[in-house]
Amino acid sequence: MQQEYALAVNNRTQLESQLKENTEVKKEFEIIKEDANIYKLIGPVLVKQDHQEAKQNVQKRIEYITGEIKRFEKLIKELEEKQDKKKMEIVKLEAVHQQQMKAQQ
């Protein structure tokens, strides 16, 4: 369970980094002129891209990443709740065990 939690936190962190990067790209699109050349790196090649198409792609990526972040946050919350329940179970079992040990003495 702890590994699953750590993986979910790591994935959320990566998504937050991607969101920040795409948000910065979106800000750059607002600054540049409509007739500016925009290139997209595809493998080792830079391919010219339409300004409006590039803006739409970045906006779609931001929406997708935001959705994924929300999904991972929900998963993290669920895992935290499961961990808390397990901790409480352990505490109860330890208390029962201690009572049994006292009763045997």
PDB file of N, CA, C and O in Angstrom, residues 86-102:
ATOM      1  N   LYS A  86      -5.889   1.150   8.556  1.00  0.00           N
ATOM      2  CA  LYS A  86      -4.972   0.066   8.930  1.00  0.00           C
ATOM      3  C   LYS A  86      -4.219   0.414  10.211  1.00  0.00           C
ATOM      4  O   LYS A  86      -4.029  -0.440  11.078  1.00  0.00           O
ATOM      5  N   LYS A  87      -3.817   1.669  10.339  1.00  0.00           N
ATOM      6  CA  LYS A  87      -3.121   2.096  11.555  1.00  0.00           C
ATOM      7  C   LYS A  87      -4.024   1.941  12.771  1.00  0.00           C
ATOM      8  O   LYS A  87      -3.584   1.472  13.825  1.00  0.00           O
ATOM      9  N   MET A  88      -5.278   2.328  12.610  1.00  0.00           N
ATOM     10  CA  MET A  88      -6.231   2.192  13.722  1.00  0.00           C
ATOM     11  C   MET A  88      -6.448   0.723  14.076  1.00  0.00           C
ATOM     12  O   MET A  88      -6.538   0.365  15.252  1.00  0.00           O
ATOM     13  N   GLU A  89      -6.512  -0.134  13.077  1.00  0.00           N
ATOM     14  CA  GLU A  89      -6.660  -1.568  13.330  1.00  0.00           C
ATOM     15  C   GLU A  89      -5.467  -2.100  14.117  1.00  0.00           C
ATOM     16  O   GLU A  89      -5.631  -2.897  15.049  1.00  0.00           O
ATOM     17  N   ILE A  90      -4.284  -1.661  13.734  1.00  0.00           N
ATOM     18  CA  ILE A  90      -3.067  -2.099  14.422  1.00  0.00           C
ATOM     19  C   ILE A  90      -3.075  -1.629  15.873  1.00  0.00           C
ATOM     20  O   ILE A  90      -2.746  -2.388  16.785  1.00  0.00           O
ATOM     21  N   VAL A  91      -3.471  -0.382  16.095  1.00  0.00           N
ATOM     22  CA  VAL A  91      -3.531   0.158  17.459  1.00  0.00           C
ATOM     23  C   VAL A  91      -4.518  -0.654  18.296  1.00  0.00           C
ATOM     24  O   VAL A  91      -4.228  -1.014  19.449  1.00  0.00           O
ATOM     25  N   LYS A  92      -5.684  -0.974  17.725  1.00  0.00           N
ATOM     26  CA  LYS A  92      -6.683  -1.775  18.444  1.00  0.00           C
ATOM     27  C   LYS A  92      -6.145  -3.165  18.758  1.00  0.00           C
ATOM     28  O   LYS A  92      -6.323  -3.673  19.872  1.00  0.00           O
ATOM     29  N   LEU A  93      -5.479  -3.789  17.778  1.00  0.00           N
ATOM     30  CA  LEU A  93      -4.913  -5.119  18.005  1.00  0.00           C
ATOM     31  C   LEU A  93      -3.836  -5.085  19.085  1.00  0.00           C
ATOM     32  O   LEU A  93      -3.747  -5.999  19.915  1.00  0.00           O
ATOM     33  N   GLU A  94      -3.024  -4.040  19.074  1.00  0.00           N
ATOM     34  CA  GLU A  94      -1.989  -3.912  20.105  1.00  0.00           C
ATOM     35  C   GLU A  94      -2.624  -3.755  21.483  1.00  0.00           C
ATOM     36  O   GLU A  94      -2.147  -4.336  22.462  1.00  0.00           O
ATOM     37  N   ALA A  95      -3.705  -2.987  21.559  1.00  0.00           N
ATOM     38  CA  ALA A  95      -4.390  -2.791  22.843  1.00  0.00           C
ATOM     39  C   ALA A  95      -4.981  -4.110  23.339  1.00  0.00           C
ATOM     40  O   ALA A  95      -4.859  -4.446  24.526  1.00  0.00           O
ATOM     41  N   VAL A  96      -5.604  -4.857  22.440  1.00  0.00           N
ATOM     42  CA  VAL A  96      -6.166  -6.157  22.817  1.00  0.00           C
ATOM     43  C   VAL A  96      -5.056  -7.087  23.272  1.00  0.00           C
ATOM     44  O   VAL A  96      -5.191  -7.794  24.284  1.00  0.00           O
ATOM     45  N   HIS A  97      -3.969  -7.096  22.550  1.00  0.00           N
ATOM     46  CA  HIS A  97      -2.829  -7.951  22.912  1.00  0.00           C
ATOM     47  C   HIS A  97      -2.298  -7.584  24.312  1.00  0.00           C
ATOM     48  O   HIS A  97      -1.986  -8.462  25.104  1.00  0.00           O
ATOM     49  N   GLN A  98      -2.171  -6.303  24.576  1.00  0.00           N
ATOM     50  CA  GLN A  98      -1.670  -5.874  25.885  1.00  0.00           C
ATOM     51  C   GLN A  98      -2.633  -6.273  26.997  1.00  0.00           C
ATOM     52  O   GLN A  98      -2.203  -6.694  28.074  1.00  0.00           O
ATOM     53  N   GLN A  99      -3.914  -6.163  26.743  1.00  0.00           N
ATOM     54  CA  GLN A  99      -4.898  -6.576  27.740  1.00  0.00           C
ATOM     55  C   GLN A  99      -4.801  -8.079  28.010  1.00  0.00           C
ATOM     56  O   GLN A  99      -4.904  -8.530  29.136  1.00  0.00           O
ATOM     57  N   GLN A 100      -4.608  -8.843  26.942  1.00  0.00           N
ATOM     58  CA  GLN A 100      -4.472 -10.291  27.108  1.00  0.00           C
ATOM     59  C   GLN A 100      -3.210 -10.633  27.897  1.00  0.00           C
ATOM     60  O   GLN A 100      -3.223 -11.549  28.715  1.00  0.00           O
ATOM     61  N   MET A 101      -2.155  -9.889  27.635  1.00  0.00           N
ATOM     62  CA  MET A 101      -0.892 -10.140  28.362  1.00  0.00           C
ATOM     63  C   MET A 101      -1.074  -9.820  29.847  1.00  0.00           C
ATOM     64  O   MET A 101      -0.578 -10.538  30.701  1.00  0.00           O
ATOM     65  N   LYS A 102      -1.782  -8.750  30.163  1.00  0.00           N
ATOM     66  CA  LYS A 102      -2.030  -8.372  31.561  1.00  0.00           C
ATOM     67  C   LYS A 102      -2.921  -9.404  32.238  1.00  0.00           C
ATOM     68  O   LYS A 102      -2.728  -9.718  33.408  1.00  0.00           O
TER      69      LYS A 102
END
